[in-house]
Short mmCIF file of C-alpha atoms in Angstrom, two decimals:
data_model
loop_
_atom_site.label_atom_id
_atom_site.label_comp_id
_atom_site.label_asym_id
_atom_site.label_seq_id
_atom_site.Cartn_x
_atom_site.Cartn_y
_atom_site.Cartn_z
CA SER A 1 97.98 -20.46 -58.82
CA TYR A 2 95.76 -18.00 -58.22
CA GLN A 3 93.59 -15.62 -60.55
CA TYR A 4 91.81 -12.45 -59.25
CA ASN A 5 89.23 -9.78 -61.05
CA VAL A 6 90.19 -6.19 -60.59
CA PRO A 7 88.05 -3.22 -61.87
CA GLU A 8 90.53 -0.88 -63.78
CA SER A 9 89.09 2.22 -61.53
CA LEU A 10 90.74 0.74 -58.36
CA PRO A 11 92.64 3.33 -56.69
CA VAL A 12 96.25 3.53 -56.25
CA ALA A 13 97.60 1.54 -53.05
CA SER A 14 94.40 -0.33 -52.83
CA VAL A 15 94.49 -3.99 -51.85
CA VAL A 16 94.06 -6.60 -54.94
CA ALA A 17 94.48 -9.91 -53.21
CA ARG A 18 95.82 -11.70 -50.16
CA ILE A 19 97.86 -14.96 -50.85
CA LYS A 20 99.57 -17.55 -48.11
CA ALA A 21 102.00 -20.15 -47.98
CA ALA A 22 101.53 -22.87 -45.58
CA ASP A 23 104.23 -23.58 -43.38
CA ALA A 24 104.17 -26.47 -40.70
CA ASP A 25 106.28 -24.83 -38.51
CA VAL A 26 105.13 -22.28 -35.71
CA GLY A 27 106.57 -19.43 -33.95
CA PRO A 28 109.72 -17.50 -35.65
CA ASN A 29 110.39 -20.61 -37.69
CA ALA A 30 107.47 -20.09 -39.62
CA GLU A 31 107.82 -16.30 -40.30
CA MET A 32 108.34 -16.04 -44.22
CA GLU A 33 108.75 -13.30 -46.70
CA TYR A 34 107.20 -12.54 -50.49
CA LYS A 35 108.70 -10.86 -53.17
CA ILE A 36 107.57 -11.16 -57.22
CA VAL A 37 110.35 -12.69 -58.94
CA ASP A 38 108.93 -12.34 -62.48
CA GLY A 39 106.06 -11.37 -64.76
CA ASP A 40 104.60 -8.24 -66.78
CA GLY A 41 103.56 -6.39 -63.69
CA LEU A 42 106.67 -5.87 -61.73
CA GLY A 43 106.14 -2.01 -62.06
CA VAL A 44 102.37 -2.16 -61.40
CA PHE A 45 101.74 -4.24 -58.18
CA LYS A 46 103.95 -4.99 -55.28
CA ILE A 47 103.76 -7.42 -52.38
CA SER A 48 104.30 -7.15 -48.60
CA VAL A 49 103.81 -9.57 -45.56
CA ASP A 50 101.40 -9.29 -42.90
CA LYS A 51 103.22 -9.85 -39.70
CA ASP A 52 100.79 -11.18 -37.60
CA THR A 53 98.56 -13.64 -40.23
CA GLN A 54 102.06 -14.10 -42.26
CA GLU A 55 99.86 -13.26 -45.53
CA GLY A 56 101.31 -11.70 -48.65
CA ILE A 57 99.25 -8.65 -49.39
CA ILE A 58 99.26 -7.46 -53.08
CA THR A 59 98.23 -3.71 -54.01
CA ILE A 60 98.52 -1.58 -56.71
CA GLN A 61 101.36 0.70 -57.68
CA LYS A 62 100.15 2.60 -60.42
CA GLU A 63 96.64 3.26 -62.17
CA LEU A 64 94.93 0.29 -64.36
CA ASP A 65 93.54 0.88 -67.75
CA PHE A 66 91.24 -2.12 -69.27
CA GLU A 67 91.89 -0.09 -72.82
CA ALA A 68 95.72 -0.62 -72.19
CA LYS A 69 96.10 -3.72 -70.87
CA THR A 70 93.47 -6.50 -69.79
CA SER A 71 95.49 -8.70 -67.88
CA TYR A 72 98.87 -9.37 -65.31
CA THR A 73 100.56 -12.56 -64.60
CA LEU A 74 103.21 -12.42 -61.52
CA ARG A 75 105.21 -15.22 -60.47
CA ILE A 76 105.67 -14.94 -56.65
CA GLU A 77 107.68 -16.35 -54.31
CA ALA A 78 107.45 -17.21 -50.57
CA ALA A 79 110.52 -18.32 -48.24
CA ASN A 80 111.38 -18.47 -44.37
CA MET A 81 113.21 -15.68 -43.07
CA HIS A 82 114.94 -17.88 -40.01
CA VAL A 83 116.53 -20.91 -41.80
CA ASP A 84 118.62 -23.22 -39.39
CA PRO A 85 121.76 -24.35 -40.87
CA ARG A 86 121.72 -27.72 -39.47
CA PHE A 87 118.61 -28.61 -41.77
CA LEU A 88 119.85 -27.18 -45.16
CA SER A 89 120.10 -30.27 -46.58
CA LEU A 90 115.99 -30.53 -46.22
CA GLY A 91 115.53 -27.56 -48.20
CA PRO A 92 115.01 -25.22 -50.14
CA PHE A 93 112.76 -23.50 -47.57
CA SER A 94 111.12 -21.62 -50.41
CA ASP A 95 108.00 -22.19 -52.89
CA MET A 96 106.63 -20.55 -56.32
CA THR A 97 103.18 -19.79 -57.22
CA THR A 98 101.52 -17.84 -59.99
CA VAL A 99 98.91 -15.20 -59.74
CA LYS A 100 97.13 -13.64 -62.73
CA ILE A 101 95.04 -10.50 -62.45
CA ILE A 102 92.15 -9.66 -64.96
CA VAL A 103 91.58 -6.33 -65.55
CA GLU A 104 87.76 -5.52 -65.78
CA ASP A 105 86.37 -3.07 -68.13
CA VAL A 106 84.62 0.22 -66.19
CA ASP A 107 82.84 2.93 -67.66
CA GLU A 108 85.20 6.06 -67.12
CA PRO A 109 84.20 9.55 -67.78
CA PRO A 110 85.83 11.86 -70.70
CA VAL A 111 89.51 12.63 -70.23
CA PHE A 112 90.63 15.85 -71.48
CA THR A 113 93.78 16.13 -73.86
CA SER A 114 95.56 18.38 -71.01
CA ARG A 115 94.64 19.00 -67.58
CA LEU A 116 94.65 22.78 -67.97
CA TYR A 117 94.78 25.22 -70.79
CA SER A 118 96.21 28.77 -71.09
CA MET A 119 94.78 31.06 -73.44
CA VAL A 120 95.01 34.89 -74.10
CA VAL A 121 92.49 37.22 -75.67
CA SER A 122 92.78 41.30 -75.95
CA GLU A 123 90.62 43.30 -73.96
CA ALA A 124 89.25 44.81 -77.13
CA ALA A 125 88.14 41.65 -78.79
CA LYS A 126 84.54 42.01 -80.13
CA VAL A 127 81.67 39.58 -78.61
CA GLY A 128 82.11 36.39 -80.62
CA THR A 129 86.13 36.17 -81.06
CA ILE A 130 87.14 32.36 -80.63
CA ILE A 131 90.08 32.28 -77.99
CA GLY A 132 90.72 28.63 -78.07
CA THR A 133 89.91 24.88 -78.27
CA VAL A 134 89.68 22.35 -75.75
CA ALA A 135 89.63 18.54 -76.60
CA ALA A 136 88.17 15.57 -74.68
CA HIS A 137 87.59 11.98 -75.66
CA ASP A 138 86.17 8.59 -74.00
CA PRO A 139 88.70 6.48 -72.85
CA ASP A 140 86.43 3.29 -73.10
CA ALA A 141 86.26 0.90 -75.87
CA SER A 142 82.66 2.31 -76.92
CA ASN A 143 84.31 5.80 -77.22
CA SER A 144 81.13 7.64 -77.15
CA PRO A 145 80.75 11.15 -78.45
CA VAL A 146 81.53 13.90 -76.15
CA ARG A 147 79.73 17.21 -75.10
CA TYR A 148 81.09 20.50 -73.46
CA SER A 149 79.87 22.96 -71.45
CA ILE A 150 81.19 25.60 -69.14
CA ASP A 151 80.68 25.61 -65.40
CA ARG A 152 78.57 28.76 -64.63
CA ASN A 153 80.10 29.00 -61.11
CA THR A 154 83.49 29.73 -62.51
CA ASP A 155 81.79 32.11 -64.80
CA LEU A 156 79.14 33.92 -63.10
CA GLU A 157 79.27 36.72 -65.34
CA ARG A 158 79.09 34.62 -68.62
CA TYR A 159 81.91 35.98 -70.38
CA PHE A 160 82.65 33.16 -72.55
CA ASN A 161 80.66 30.32 -74.19
CA ILE A 162 81.98 27.34 -75.75
CA ASP A 163 80.41 25.21 -78.45
CA ALA A 164 78.91 22.08 -77.17
CA ASN A 165 80.52 19.57 -79.96
CA SER A 166 83.55 21.41 -81.01
CA GLY A 167 84.87 22.90 -77.62
CA VAL A 168 85.47 26.28 -79.13
CA ILE A 169 85.72 28.93 -76.58
CA THR A 170 84.39 32.38 -77.30
CA THR A 171 83.70 35.83 -75.82
CA ALA A 172 80.18 36.40 -75.03
CA LYS A 173 80.90 39.87 -73.34
CA SER A 174 83.09 42.57 -73.71
CA LEU A 175 86.21 42.37 -71.09
CA ASP A 176 88.09 44.42 -69.17
CA ARG A 177 91.45 43.78 -67.68
CA GLU A 178 91.27 46.64 -65.60
CA THR A 179 88.40 44.52 -63.76
CA ASN A 180 89.80 41.24 -64.14
CA ALA A 181 92.89 40.58 -65.73
CA VAL A 182 92.58 36.22 -65.69
CA HIS A 183 89.55 34.14 -65.81
CA ASN A 184 89.96 30.88 -64.50
CA ILE A 185 86.99 28.64 -65.73
CA THR A 186 86.14 24.67 -65.75
CA VAL A 187 85.44 23.14 -68.73
CA LEU A 188 82.77 19.90 -68.57
CA ALA A 189 82.62 17.09 -70.96
CA MET A 190 79.77 14.97 -70.90
CA GLU A 191 79.50 11.37 -72.48
CA SER A 192 76.53 11.36 -74.79
CA GLN A 193 75.47 7.88 -73.91
CA ASN A 194 75.98 8.22 -70.44
CA PRO A 195 75.70 11.99 -69.25
CA ALA A 196 76.13 10.99 -65.60
CA GLN A 197 80.30 10.76 -66.65
CA ILE A 198 81.54 14.19 -66.72
CA GLY A 199 84.95 14.72 -67.00
CA ARG A 200 86.37 18.36 -65.80
CA GLY A 201 89.21 20.25 -67.66
CA TYR A 202 90.66 23.67 -66.43
CA VAL A 203 91.15 27.00 -68.39
CA ALA A 204 92.79 29.78 -67.76
CA ILE A 205 92.12 32.72 -69.98
CA THR A 206 94.61 35.86 -69.78
CA ILE A 207 93.53 39.21 -71.06
CA LEU A 208 95.76 41.74 -72.59
CA ASP A 209 95.97 45.19 -71.82
CA ILE A 210 95.09 48.11 -74.38
CA ASN A 211 95.39 51.52 -73.72
CA ASP A 212 91.82 52.32 -72.83
CA ASN A 213 92.52 54.67 -69.74
CA ALA A 214 93.18 58.20 -69.25
CA PRO A 215 95.93 59.12 -66.60
CA GLU A 216 94.58 61.25 -63.49
CA PHE A 217 96.00 62.63 -60.05
CA ALA A 218 97.46 59.77 -57.75
CA MET A 219 95.68 61.34 -54.90
CA GLU A 220 93.46 64.31 -53.76
CA TYR A 221 95.89 67.25 -53.43
CA GLU A 222 95.30 69.47 -50.55
CA THR A 223 97.79 72.50 -51.97
CA THR A 224 97.93 75.63 -49.93
CA VAL A 225 99.88 78.85 -50.42
CA CYS A 226 101.29 81.51 -47.78
CA GLU A 227 100.28 85.11 -48.53
CA ASN A 228 103.67 85.71 -48.11
CA ALA A 229 105.22 83.22 -50.65
CA GLN A 230 107.71 84.63 -52.94
CA PRO A 231 108.04 83.81 -56.86
CA GLY A 232 109.41 80.56 -57.56
CA GLN A 233 108.67 78.84 -54.65
CA VAL A 234 107.57 75.05 -54.83
CA ILE A 235 103.97 74.53 -53.26
CA GLN A 236 103.18 71.04 -54.67
CA LYS A 237 104.85 68.26 -56.53
CA ILE A 238 102.31 66.10 -58.10
CA SER A 239 102.32 62.41 -59.84
CA ALA A 240 99.72 60.55 -61.98
CA ILE A 241 98.31 56.90 -62.40
CA ASP A 242 96.80 55.06 -65.01
CA LYS A 243 94.85 52.03 -64.41
CA ASP A 244 96.55 50.53 -68.20
CA ASP A 245 99.38 48.41 -67.63
CA PRO A 246 101.82 48.88 -70.75
CA PRO A 247 104.48 46.63 -71.67
CA ASN A 248 107.42 49.34 -71.41
CA GLY A 249 105.81 50.81 -68.10
CA HIS A 250 104.04 54.46 -67.83
CA GLN A 251 105.11 57.74 -69.25
CA PHE A 252 103.13 60.64 -68.16
CA TYR A 253 103.73 64.44 -69.38
CA PHE A 254 102.38 67.25 -67.48
CA SER A 255 101.55 70.77 -68.74
CA LEU A 256 98.79 73.67 -68.10
CA THR A 257 96.31 73.81 -70.13
CA ALA A 258 95.86 76.83 -72.56
CA GLU A 259 93.60 79.00 -70.73
CA ALA A 260 95.69 78.56 -67.80
CA ALA A 261 99.32 78.94 -69.31
CA ASN A 262 99.35 82.52 -69.23
CA ASN A 263 98.19 82.97 -65.53
CA HIS A 264 100.10 85.08 -63.49
CA ASN A 265 99.57 83.20 -60.24
CA PHE A 266 101.12 79.55 -60.66
CA THR A 267 103.31 77.82 -63.43
CA LEU A 268 104.19 73.84 -63.99
CA GLN A 269 107.16 72.36 -64.31
CA ASP A 270 107.49 68.59 -65.96
CA ASN A 271 110.07 66.74 -63.88
CA LYS A 272 110.32 64.15 -66.77
CA ASP A 273 110.17 61.36 -64.01
CA ASN A 274 106.16 61.19 -64.09
CA THR A 275 106.07 64.01 -61.72
CA ALA A 276 105.72 67.50 -61.91
CA THR A 277 106.19 70.79 -59.36
CA VAL A 278 103.80 73.64 -58.90
CA LEU A 279 105.59 76.97 -58.24
CA THR A 280 104.37 80.47 -57.48
CA ARG A 281 104.76 83.18 -60.24
CA ARG A 282 104.48 86.23 -57.88
CA ASN A 283 104.07 87.20 -53.98
CA GLY A 284 101.49 89.11 -51.77
CA PHE A 285 98.60 86.91 -51.99
CA ARG A 286 95.60 88.25 -49.97
CA ARG A 287 92.86 86.14 -48.90
CA GLN A 288 90.57 88.77 -48.67
CA GLU A 289 91.08 89.48 -52.73
CA GLN A 290 91.03 85.51 -53.41
CA SER A 291 91.02 82.78 -51.14
CA VAL A 292 91.08 79.85 -53.66
CA PHE A 293 92.74 79.14 -57.05
CA TYR A 294 91.82 76.45 -59.43
CA LEU A 295 94.78 75.45 -61.70
CA PRO A 296 93.86 73.19 -64.90
CA ILE A 297 96.72 70.60 -65.39
CA PHE A 298 96.77 68.37 -68.65
CA ILE A 299 98.02 64.87 -68.56
CA VAL A 300 99.05 62.75 -71.37
CA ASP A 301 100.26 59.38 -71.45
CA SER A 302 102.61 56.82 -73.18
CA GLY A 303 100.41 54.55 -74.96
CA SER A 304 99.38 53.84 -78.77
CA PRO A 305 96.78 55.63 -79.01
CA SER A 306 97.93 58.28 -76.28
CA LEU A 307 94.95 59.38 -73.83
CA SER A 308 94.81 62.55 -71.72
CA SER A 309 92.86 64.27 -68.88
CA THR A 310 92.49 67.46 -67.47
CA ASN A 311 93.06 67.41 -63.52
CA THR A 312 92.33 70.36 -61.29
CA LEU A 313 94.44 71.61 -58.43
CA THR A 314 92.69 73.50 -55.72
CA ILE A 315 95.00 76.04 -54.40
CA ARG A 316 94.13 77.54 -50.80
CA VAL A 317 95.57 80.76 -49.55
CA CYS A 318 96.55 80.59 -46.13
CA ASP A 319 98.43 82.77 -43.18
CA CYS A 320 101.52 80.87 -42.49
CA ASP A 321 103.61 81.19 -39.68
CA ALA A 322 107.68 81.87 -39.92
CA ASP A 323 108.30 78.41 -40.87
CA GLY A 324 105.72 78.52 -43.85
CA ILE A 325 103.43 76.09 -41.84
CA ALA A 326 99.67 77.00 -42.76
CA GLN A 327 97.72 78.63 -39.70
CA THR A 328 94.40 79.95 -41.30
CA CYS A 329 92.97 79.60 -44.87
CA ASN A 330 89.68 80.70 -44.50
CA ALA A 331 89.01 83.79 -45.84
CA GLU A 332 86.01 85.06 -43.06
CA ALA A 333 88.48 84.46 -40.40
CA TYR A 334 90.87 87.44 -41.95
CA ILE A 335 87.92 89.94 -40.85
CA LEU A 336 87.28 88.83 -37.68
CA PRO A 337 88.36 90.64 -34.29
CA ALA A 338 91.52 89.48 -32.93
CA GLY A 339 90.99 86.92 -29.91
CA LEU A 340 87.50 85.96 -31.33
CA SER A 341 86.99 82.61 -33.19
CA THR A 342 84.55 81.19 -35.32
CA GLY A 343 83.59 78.77 -32.70
CA ALA A 344 83.03 81.29 -29.97
CA LEU A 345 80.66 83.23 -32.51
CA ILE A 346 78.57 80.29 -32.80
CA ALA A 347 78.45 80.00 -29.16
CA ILE A 348 77.13 83.74 -28.56
CA LEU A 349 74.69 83.02 -31.54
CA ALA A 350 73.43 80.17 -29.75
CA CYS A 351 72.97 81.91 -26.72
CA VAL A 352 71.24 84.73 -28.09
CA LEU A 353 68.58 82.45 -30.07
CA THR A 354 68.27 80.67 -26.71
CA LEU A 355 67.08 83.62 -24.87
CA LEU A 356 64.75 84.75 -27.66
CA VAL A 357 63.02 81.78 -27.25
CA LEU A 358 62.61 81.98 -23.72
CA VAL A 359 61.21 85.77 -23.94
CA LEU A 360 58.73 84.79 -26.71
CA LEU A 361 57.52 82.06 -24.58
CA ILE A 362 56.95 84.01 -21.30
CA VAL A 363 55.13 86.70 -23.91
CA THR A 364 52.72 84.11 -25.06
CA MET A 365 51.88 82.35 -21.62
CA ARG A 366 51.31 86.07 -20.16
CA ARG A 367 48.93 86.76 -23.15
CA ARG A 368 46.77 83.66 -22.66
CA LYS A 369 43.30 84.50 -20.99
CA LYS A 370 41.68 82.58 -18.62
CA GLU A 371 38.15 81.46 -19.85
CA PRO A 372 35.57 82.64 -17.27
CA LEU A 373 33.27 80.21 -15.56
CA ILE A 374 29.70 81.92 -16.55
CA PHE A 375 29.32 82.99 -20.27
CA ASP A 376 27.99 85.86 -21.22
CA GLU A 377 24.51 85.81 -23.07
CA GLU A 378 26.25 86.94 -26.23
CA ARG A 379 28.44 83.67 -26.55
CA ASP A 380 27.35 80.60 -28.24
CA ILE A 381 27.31 78.25 -25.27
CA ARG A 382 26.61 75.15 -27.50
CA GLU A 383 30.32 75.27 -28.48
CA ASN A 384 32.16 75.09 -24.95
CA ILE A 385 32.12 72.62 -21.88
CA VAL A 386 32.30 73.73 -18.64
CA ARG A 387 32.63 71.56 -15.63
CA TYR A 388 31.26 72.06 -12.24
CA ASP A 389 32.30 69.38 -9.68
CA ASP A 390 29.87 70.11 -7.23
CA GLU A 391 27.44 67.49 -5.86
CA GLY A 392 25.70 69.05 -3.16
CA GLY A 393 25.97 67.89 0.76
CA GLY A 394 23.60 64.80 0.81
CA GLU A 395 21.08 64.11 3.45
CA GLU A 396 23.53 65.78 5.52
CA ASP A 397 23.64 69.31 3.68
CA THR A 398 20.82 71.36 6.02
CA GLU A 399 21.79 74.69 4.60
CA ALA A 400 20.31 74.48 1.17
CA PHE A 401 17.04 72.95 2.30
CA ASP A 402 14.83 72.82 5.80
CA MET A 403 14.99 69.22 6.77
CA ALA A 404 12.20 70.04 8.92
CA ALA A 405 9.53 70.60 6.49
CA LEU A 406 10.53 66.99 4.83
CA ARG A 407 9.95 65.43 8.53
CA ASN A 408 6.38 67.05 9.06
CA LEU A 409 4.43 68.01 5.96
CA ASN A 410 1.63 69.28 7.88
CA ILE A 411 2.96 72.33 8.72
CA ILE A 412 2.82 75.53 7.08
CA ARG A 413 5.90 75.96 4.89
CA ASP A 414 7.59 79.48 4.81
CA THR A 415 9.56 80.88 1.47
CA LYS A 416 13.09 80.39 2.37
CA THR A 417 16.19 81.25 -0.07
CA ARG A 418 19.11 79.18 -0.67
CA ARG A 419 21.55 79.70 1.44
CA ASP A 420 24.48 78.72 -0.74
CA VAL A 421 23.90 81.77 -3.28
CA THR A 422 22.46 85.36 -3.19
CA PRO A 423 19.14 85.54 -5.23
CA GLU A 424 18.27 89.26 -6.75
CA ILE A 425 14.58 88.28 -6.78
CA GLN A 426 12.70 86.62 -3.92
CA PHE A 427 9.44 84.31 -4.10
CA LEU A 428 6.22 85.02 -2.22
CA SER A 429 5.27 82.57 0.37
CA ARG A 430 4.19 79.41 -0.81
CA PRO A 431 0.52 77.86 -0.12
CA THR A 432 0.45 75.48 2.89
CA PHE A 433 -0.45 72.03 2.45
CA LYS A 434 -3.65 70.42 3.73
CA SER A 435 -4.61 66.78 5.03
CA ILE A 436 -4.28 65.25 1.42
CA PRO A 437 -2.79 62.05 0.39
CA ASP A 438 1.06 61.66 1.01
CA ASN A 439 1.88 60.64 -2.72
CA VAL A 440 0.51 63.92 -3.66
CA ILE A 441 2.41 66.15 -1.10
CA PHE A 442 5.41 64.60 -1.79
CA ARG A 443 4.97 64.60 -5.68
CA GLU A 444 4.06 68.64 -5.17
CA PHE A 445 6.87 69.65 -2.61
CA ILE A 446 9.58 68.05 -5.69
CA TRP A 447 7.89 69.78 -8.40
CA GLU A 448 7.86 73.34 -6.82
CA ARG A 449 11.62 72.83 -5.76
CA LEU A 450 12.16 71.75 -9.76
CA LYS A 451 10.37 74.93 -10.85
CA GLU A 452 12.38 77.19 -7.96
CA ALA A 453 15.96 75.54 -9.60
CA ASP A 454 14.63 76.47 -13.20
CA VAL A 455 13.47 79.83 -12.84
CA ASP A 456 16.13 81.27 -10.49
CA PRO A 457 18.44 83.78 -12.45
CA CYS A 458 20.79 84.45 -9.52
CA ALA A 459 22.13 81.20 -8.80
CA PRO A 460 24.91 79.17 -11.16
CA PRO A 461 23.79 75.82 -12.52
CA TYR A 462 25.05 73.85 -9.71
CA ASP A 463 24.38 70.16 -9.91
CA SER A 464 22.75 69.52 -6.56
CA LEU A 465 21.95 65.70 -5.98
CA GLN A 466 19.11 65.41 -2.68
CA THR A 467 17.78 62.15 -1.52
CA TYR A 468 14.45 62.36 -0.29
CA ALA A 469 13.51 59.22 2.01
CA PHE A 470 10.30 60.46 3.15
CA GLU A 471 7.48 57.48 3.52
CA GLY A 472 4.28 59.65 4.53
CA ASN A 473 2.59 59.67 7.69
CA GLY A 474 1.12 56.58 9.38
CA SER A 475 2.22 52.89 9.13
CA VAL A 476 0.30 49.86 9.76
CA ALA A 477 3.16 48.64 11.60
CA GLU A 478 3.45 51.91 13.76
CA SER A 479 6.43 52.96 15.39
CA LEU A 480 9.09 50.22 15.47
CA SER A 481 11.08 51.99 17.90
CA SER A 482 11.57 50.43 21.82
CA LEU A 483 11.63 53.67 23.28
CA ASP A 484 7.96 54.07 22.81
CA SER A 485 7.29 50.32 24.20
CA ILE A 486 6.78 51.92 27.62
CA SER A 487 3.78 53.65 26.99
CA SER A 488 1.91 50.95 24.61
CA ASN A 489 -0.13 48.15 25.85
CA SER A 490 2.14 45.41 25.14
CA ASP A 491 1.91 42.20 26.92
CA GLN A 492 6.00 42.03 26.35
CA ASN A 493 7.24 41.23 30.04
CA TYR A 494 10.84 42.51 30.86
CA ASP A 495 11.55 40.69 34.15
CA TYR A 496 14.06 38.57 33.15
CA LEU A 497 16.26 41.79 33.08
CA SER A 498 16.73 41.76 36.46
CA ASP A 499 18.47 38.53 36.43
CA TRP A 500 20.94 39.65 33.78
CA GLY A 501 23.26 41.43 36.52
CA PRO A 502 23.99 44.46 37.02
CA ARG A 503 25.12 45.74 34.18
CA PHE A 504 21.41 45.44 33.12
CA LYS A 505 19.86 47.11 36.40
CA ARG A 506 18.85 49.90 34.56
CA LEU A 507 17.13 48.80 31.43
CA ALA A 508 15.19 46.56 34.29
CA ASP A 509 14.17 49.38 36.35
CA MET A 510 12.76 50.78 33.32
CA TYR A 511 10.90 48.08 31.78
CA GLY A 512 10.68 45.93 34.84
CA THR A 513 7.32 45.55 37.09
CA GLY A 514 8.81 44.31 39.80
CA PRO A 515 8.73 46.24 43.08
CA ASP A 516 12.22 47.55 42.56
CA CYS A 517 10.76 49.50 39.31
CA LEU A 518 11.59 52.59 38.20
CA TYR A 519 7.94 53.15 37.94
CA SER A 520 6.24 51.55 40.56
#
């Protein structure tokens, strides 16, 4: 005999056990089949054969419940599938065994008395109104108390509350059927001793309708009437809608408001089928007199209590063709010249505006005055910056200064004026320089030039950059020029130039001392 322990939470179709009968044969002669022939678990378990191993596999057919039954006993028979008739006398070719299955208790979550609860509540219910009750219990032998809560992922707006101990569901907010007609929420049941064990129940709450919405136009109507319309002509058919959902359907009643009932332009006819017709009362509508009419229409529903609303129908007077199709409905279009549309007028105005802008720009440019380079004495030049990009001619500028005076300071310097400006005041001749130290001569020369520039009222304030590279008279090293070497008492011998070839013959003639020398 065999005995197996199985937890009650084992899922259906799970394997409970494997058993195998021994057979000395091999191959097809060892193939066998198993079947449950007796016991109290006939409807709960079944057995099949593994073709490869010839084992009997016992599986679950129904859910196990420790609280309902703690053990099962099975009588299982194993028999050869292929029996040779010649050996029947050696039989029987089968055997029996007993299998006992013990169901183990498992801590299970609470179980609701119903998988789905259906409840109804009126949308007029006040906050705190009781909707219904759910119930769950602990299926274990301990029968722990159960606490209830609502899964807020299924009630995000928190329309409902539940009592944690009794499971009573109540309203927490005002309900609106037109916003949500059915609320599907999930209720959680937890064991008090083991909160990890959670059971789930599902509640569908249907909101009952009340007449809390007034009827209104089914759509935004664009109604027109032709200028040549005749009395009694139908210009619009209207209908209404209501967000409420009465059990017997909607029934609407249409009429003109009291202030519009006696108007001489339009009338309203209720068709008794939730529609109404707007008709003209006169002819000869003119856009230049009145281009738009507003017709207030009173709509009442059949609810209890009934609700009503006033909706305004806008009617435009239009110019129509022979078939009564509106062509132009704007009042200003009536007085425009023939052949000139509104778009053309807009284009003309845009062109005129562009031309005006161009003319204004040209006038502004012409009126702009240029500022003079030389400021008047009356102006405050501290608030103005004038830039002159004249840096002078440098060392090569021989027009502004007499370079000969820089080369020989012992000559008498005559008064000279600047050639780049026209002075109004001529300066007297300056004193000549005598043989005095070189640095004093150079300093006085620069100082006089500076005073000339400061007191000259005729020359603009040009920025002149002059470079003076005068080193004074005399030098310890004397002249470094090779051109003066021929007249000096130098001991240098240039006879080797004759050995350098024809290219250096000229130099050899000038500096050499041989018989062919130029100066010999």
